[in-house]
Short mmCIF file of C-alpha atoms in Angstrom, two decimals:
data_model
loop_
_atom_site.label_atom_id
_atom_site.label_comp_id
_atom_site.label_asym_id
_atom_site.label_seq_id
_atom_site.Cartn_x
_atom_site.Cartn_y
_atom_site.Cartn_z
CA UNK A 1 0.00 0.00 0.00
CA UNK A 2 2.75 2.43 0.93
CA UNK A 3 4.64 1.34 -2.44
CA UNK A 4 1.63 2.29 -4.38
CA UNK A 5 1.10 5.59 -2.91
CA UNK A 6 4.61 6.78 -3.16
CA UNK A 7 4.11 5.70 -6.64
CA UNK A 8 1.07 7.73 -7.23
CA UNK A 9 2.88 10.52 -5.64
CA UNK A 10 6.03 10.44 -8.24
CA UNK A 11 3.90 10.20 -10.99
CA UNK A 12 1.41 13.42 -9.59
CA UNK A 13 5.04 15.17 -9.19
CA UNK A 14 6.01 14.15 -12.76
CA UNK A 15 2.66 15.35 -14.03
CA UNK A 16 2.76 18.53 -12.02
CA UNK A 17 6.32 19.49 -14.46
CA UNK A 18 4.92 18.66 -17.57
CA UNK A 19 1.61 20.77 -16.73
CA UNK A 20 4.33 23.61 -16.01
CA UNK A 21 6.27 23.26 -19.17
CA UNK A 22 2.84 22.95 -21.58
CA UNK A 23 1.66 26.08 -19.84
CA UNK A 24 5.29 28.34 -20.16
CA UNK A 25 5.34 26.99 -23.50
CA UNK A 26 1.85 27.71 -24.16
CA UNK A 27 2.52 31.45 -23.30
CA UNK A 28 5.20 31.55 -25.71
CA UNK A 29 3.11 29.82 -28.33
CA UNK A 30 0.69 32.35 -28.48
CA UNK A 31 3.02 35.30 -28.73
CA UNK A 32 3.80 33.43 -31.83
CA UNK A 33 0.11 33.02 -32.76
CA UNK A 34 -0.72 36.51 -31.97
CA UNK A 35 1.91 37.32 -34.79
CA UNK A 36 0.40 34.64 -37.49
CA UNK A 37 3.51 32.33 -37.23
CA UNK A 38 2.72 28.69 -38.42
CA UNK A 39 3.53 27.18 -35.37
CA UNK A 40 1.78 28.30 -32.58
CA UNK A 41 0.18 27.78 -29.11
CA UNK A 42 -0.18 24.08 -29.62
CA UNK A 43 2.81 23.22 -31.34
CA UNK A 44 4.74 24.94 -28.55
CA UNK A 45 3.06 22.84 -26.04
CA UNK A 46 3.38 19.67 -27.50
CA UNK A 47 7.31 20.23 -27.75
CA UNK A 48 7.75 21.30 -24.19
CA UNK A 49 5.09 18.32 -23.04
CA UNK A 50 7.56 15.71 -24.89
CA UNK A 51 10.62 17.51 -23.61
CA UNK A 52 9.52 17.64 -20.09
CA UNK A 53 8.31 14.20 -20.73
CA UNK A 54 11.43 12.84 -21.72
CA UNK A 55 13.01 14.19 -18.95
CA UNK A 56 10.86 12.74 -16.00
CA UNK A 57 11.31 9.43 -17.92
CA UNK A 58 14.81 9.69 -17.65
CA UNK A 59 14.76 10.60 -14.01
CA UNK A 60 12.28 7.76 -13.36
CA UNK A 61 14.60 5.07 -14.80
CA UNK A 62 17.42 5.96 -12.88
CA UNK A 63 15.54 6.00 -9.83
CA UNK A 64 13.62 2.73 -10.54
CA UNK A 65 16.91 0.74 -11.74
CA UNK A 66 19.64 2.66 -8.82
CA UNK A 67 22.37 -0.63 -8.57
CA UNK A 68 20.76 -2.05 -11.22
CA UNK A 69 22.43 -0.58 -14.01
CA UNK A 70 24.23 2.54 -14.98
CA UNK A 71 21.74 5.14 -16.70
CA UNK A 72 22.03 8.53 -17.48
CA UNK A 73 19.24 10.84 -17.68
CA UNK A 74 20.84 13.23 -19.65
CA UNK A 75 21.35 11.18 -22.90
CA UNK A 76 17.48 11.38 -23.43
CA UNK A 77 17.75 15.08 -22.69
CA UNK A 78 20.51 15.82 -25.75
CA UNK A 79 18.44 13.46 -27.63
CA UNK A 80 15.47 15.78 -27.41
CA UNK A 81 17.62 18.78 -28.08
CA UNK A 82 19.18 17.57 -31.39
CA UNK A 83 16.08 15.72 -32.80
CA UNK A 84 13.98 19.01 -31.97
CA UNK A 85 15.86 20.40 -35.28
CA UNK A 86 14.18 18.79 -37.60
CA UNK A 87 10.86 20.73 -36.45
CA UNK A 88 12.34 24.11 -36.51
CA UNK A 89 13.41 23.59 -39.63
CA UNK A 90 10.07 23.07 -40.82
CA UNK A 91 9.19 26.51 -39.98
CA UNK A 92 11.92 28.49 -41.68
CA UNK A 93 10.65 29.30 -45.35
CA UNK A 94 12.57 30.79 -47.84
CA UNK A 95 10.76 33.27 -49.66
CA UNK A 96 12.72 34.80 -52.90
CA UNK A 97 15.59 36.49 -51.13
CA UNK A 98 14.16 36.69 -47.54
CA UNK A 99 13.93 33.96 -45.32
CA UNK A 100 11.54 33.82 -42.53
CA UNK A 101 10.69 31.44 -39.89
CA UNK A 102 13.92 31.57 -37.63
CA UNK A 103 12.41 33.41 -34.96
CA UNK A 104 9.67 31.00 -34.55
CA UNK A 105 12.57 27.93 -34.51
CA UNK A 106 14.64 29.65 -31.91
CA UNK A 107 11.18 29.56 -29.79
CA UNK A 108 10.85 25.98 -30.44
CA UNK A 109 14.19 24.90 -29.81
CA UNK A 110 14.07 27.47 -26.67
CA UNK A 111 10.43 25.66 -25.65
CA UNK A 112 12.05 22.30 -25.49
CA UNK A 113 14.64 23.57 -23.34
CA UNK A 114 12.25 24.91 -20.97
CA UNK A 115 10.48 21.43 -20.84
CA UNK A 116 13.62 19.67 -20.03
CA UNK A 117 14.25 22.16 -17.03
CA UNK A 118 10.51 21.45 -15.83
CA UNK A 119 10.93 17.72 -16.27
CA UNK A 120 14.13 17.88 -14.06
CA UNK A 121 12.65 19.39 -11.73
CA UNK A 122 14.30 22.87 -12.36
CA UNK A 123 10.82 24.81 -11.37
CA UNK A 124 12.91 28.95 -10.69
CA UNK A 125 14.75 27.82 -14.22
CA UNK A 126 12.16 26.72 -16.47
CA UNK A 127 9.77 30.14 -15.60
CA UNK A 128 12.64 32.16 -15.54
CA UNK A 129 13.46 31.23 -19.09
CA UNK A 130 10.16 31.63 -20.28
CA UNK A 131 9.68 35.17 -18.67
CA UNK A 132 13.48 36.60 -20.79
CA UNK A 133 11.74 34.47 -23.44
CA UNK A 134 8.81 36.44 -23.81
CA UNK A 135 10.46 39.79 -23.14
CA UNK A 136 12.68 39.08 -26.37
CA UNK A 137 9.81 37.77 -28.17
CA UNK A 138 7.66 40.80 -27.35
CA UNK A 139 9.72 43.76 -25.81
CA UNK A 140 12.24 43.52 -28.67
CA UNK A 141 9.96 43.00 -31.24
CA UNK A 142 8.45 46.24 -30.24
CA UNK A 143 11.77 48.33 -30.34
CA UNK A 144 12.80 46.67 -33.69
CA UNK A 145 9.00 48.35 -35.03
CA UNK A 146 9.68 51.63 -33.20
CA UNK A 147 13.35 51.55 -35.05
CA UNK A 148 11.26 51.14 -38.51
CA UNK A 149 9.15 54.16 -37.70
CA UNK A 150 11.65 56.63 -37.69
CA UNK A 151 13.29 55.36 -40.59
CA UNK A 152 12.71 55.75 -44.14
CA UNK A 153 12.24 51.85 -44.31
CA UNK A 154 8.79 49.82 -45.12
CA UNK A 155 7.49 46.29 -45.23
CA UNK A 156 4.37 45.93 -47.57
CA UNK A 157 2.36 42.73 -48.29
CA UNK A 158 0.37 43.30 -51.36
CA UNK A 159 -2.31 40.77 -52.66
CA UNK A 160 -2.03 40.81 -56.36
CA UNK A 161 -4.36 38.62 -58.97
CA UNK A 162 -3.14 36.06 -60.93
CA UNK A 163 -3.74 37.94 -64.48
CA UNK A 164 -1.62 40.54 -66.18
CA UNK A 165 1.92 41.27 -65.64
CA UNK A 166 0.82 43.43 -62.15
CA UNK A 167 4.82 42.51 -60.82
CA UNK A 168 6.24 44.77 -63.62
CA UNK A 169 4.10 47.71 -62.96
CA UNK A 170 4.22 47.36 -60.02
CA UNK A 171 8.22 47.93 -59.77
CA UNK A 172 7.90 50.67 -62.45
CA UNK A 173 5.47 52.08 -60.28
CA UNK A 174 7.34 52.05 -57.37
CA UNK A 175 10.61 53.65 -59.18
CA UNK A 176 8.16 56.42 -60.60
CA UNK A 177 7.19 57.27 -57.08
CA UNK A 178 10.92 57.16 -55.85
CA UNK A 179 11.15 53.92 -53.71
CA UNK A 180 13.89 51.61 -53.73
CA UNK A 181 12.71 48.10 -53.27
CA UNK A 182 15.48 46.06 -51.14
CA UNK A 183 14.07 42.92 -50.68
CA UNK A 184 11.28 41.22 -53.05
CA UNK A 185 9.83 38.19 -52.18
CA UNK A 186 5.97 36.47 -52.97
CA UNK A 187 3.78 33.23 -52.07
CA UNK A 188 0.95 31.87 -54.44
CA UNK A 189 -2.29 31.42 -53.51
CA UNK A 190 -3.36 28.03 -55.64
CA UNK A 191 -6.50 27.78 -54.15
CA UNK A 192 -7.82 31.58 -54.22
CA UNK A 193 -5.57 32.08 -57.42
CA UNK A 194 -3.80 35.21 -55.70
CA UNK A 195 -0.15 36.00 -55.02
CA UNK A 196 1.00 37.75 -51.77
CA UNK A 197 3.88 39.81 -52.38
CA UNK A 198 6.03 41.11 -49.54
CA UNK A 199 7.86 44.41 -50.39
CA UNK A 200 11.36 45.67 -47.99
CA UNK A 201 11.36 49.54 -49.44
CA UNK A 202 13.07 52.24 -48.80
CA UNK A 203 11.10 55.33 -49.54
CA UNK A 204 11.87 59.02 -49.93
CA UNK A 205 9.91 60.45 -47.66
CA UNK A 206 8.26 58.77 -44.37
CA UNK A 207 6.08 61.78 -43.28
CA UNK A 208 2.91 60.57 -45.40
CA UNK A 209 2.20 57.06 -46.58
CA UNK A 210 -1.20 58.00 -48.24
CA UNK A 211 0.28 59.20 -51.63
CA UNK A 212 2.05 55.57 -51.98
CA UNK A 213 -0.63 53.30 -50.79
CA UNK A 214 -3.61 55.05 -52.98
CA UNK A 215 -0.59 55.11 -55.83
CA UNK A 216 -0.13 51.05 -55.34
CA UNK A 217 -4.05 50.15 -55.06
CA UNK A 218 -4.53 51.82 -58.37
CA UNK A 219 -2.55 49.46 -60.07
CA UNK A 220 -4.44 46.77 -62.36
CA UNK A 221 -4.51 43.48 -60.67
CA UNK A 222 -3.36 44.96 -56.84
CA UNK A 223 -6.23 43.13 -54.80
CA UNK A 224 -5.02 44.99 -51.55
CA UNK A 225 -2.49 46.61 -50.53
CA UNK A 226 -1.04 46.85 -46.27
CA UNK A 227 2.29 48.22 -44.34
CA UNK A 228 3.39 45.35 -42.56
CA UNK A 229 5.63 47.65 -40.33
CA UNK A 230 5.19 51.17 -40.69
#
């Protein structure tokens, strides 16, 4: 009887630091929801839940087979950290000459770290690291914007239709109007038969966008047109 509830007890500590991981990570998943990244509150989770998992298995072994045979809970632990690549690389897309996506794998590969801090028991750690996590996620983010403001730089995401050649005016435009365009990269839309375009510019003059974004919805085949960061 004692056996069994000491059991019971592990297993409600185990569970209480995987609950603890799948909610710091679920924080940090929706920071990356709230910004339309493709992975998101529940991928998050489910990496820190395995992490943490992972971990309490490993901790459970060694305490189940002490003088039994030499384990070490921290193999499973690198395993987690080296296999978690393969999903972060899913979410980095290469778009034309921008790539995108590496912010959201540094907060996957961060998550599972978190996890394996929870599922060792680390409790201060694993919240610790999710708090600086979220300030860089969010706080920095922030400053990076306000840094775009008062420059002369613009990110635009245009929905153009499939028809025409609407790319080619649409750079000729944009020269006419004195805009350098740094970075060009664009998505197509099979299914709604629309291509999203995302524009880096640098433009001559910051003080009114109006001129430029009643310019660029006047061109034939520009569905919509919307500063990303302004």
């Amino acid at each position: 009887m004692n056996d069994t509830l000491a059991s019971l007890l592990i297993s409600l500590q185990y569970l209480a630091r995987v609950a603890l991981a799948a909610v710091l990570a679920g924080v940090i998943g929706y920071e990356r929801e709230h910004v339309q990244r493709n992975a998101g509150m529940r991928t998050h989770i489910l990496v820190a839940i395995g992490a943490s998992l992972v971990m309490c298995c490993g901790e459970f072994l060694v305490t189940k087979y002490s003088g039994v045979m030499n384990l070490d809970p921290a193999r499973l632990g690198a395993q987690v950290i080296s296999g978690i690549g393969f999903l972060c690389a899913g979410t980095i897309i290469k778009e034309g000459i921008s790539v995108r996506g590496l912010t959201t794998a540094s907060s996957l590969w961060c998550v599972s770290c978190i996890g394996l801090a929870a599922g060792a028991g680390a409790y201060l750690l694993a919240v610790g690291v999710a708090v600086l996590a979220l300030i860089v996620l969010r706080v920095l983010r922030n400053l990076a914007h306000s840094r775009r403001k008062k420059s002369n730089r613009l990110v635009m995401q245009l929905v153009l239709s499939m028809e025409g050649n609407t790319l080619i005016s649409l750079q000729e435009d944009l020269q006419r109007m004195g805009c350098v365009i740094e970075e060009f990269s664009f998505a197509i839309d099979t299914d709604q038969q629309k291509r999203h375009v995302y524009l880096h510019l640098m433009l001559p003059n910051r003080e009114d966008l109006s001129p430029l974004m009643e310019g660029l919805s006047r061109i034939d085949g520009v569905v919509s047109v919307e500063s990303v960061y302004e």
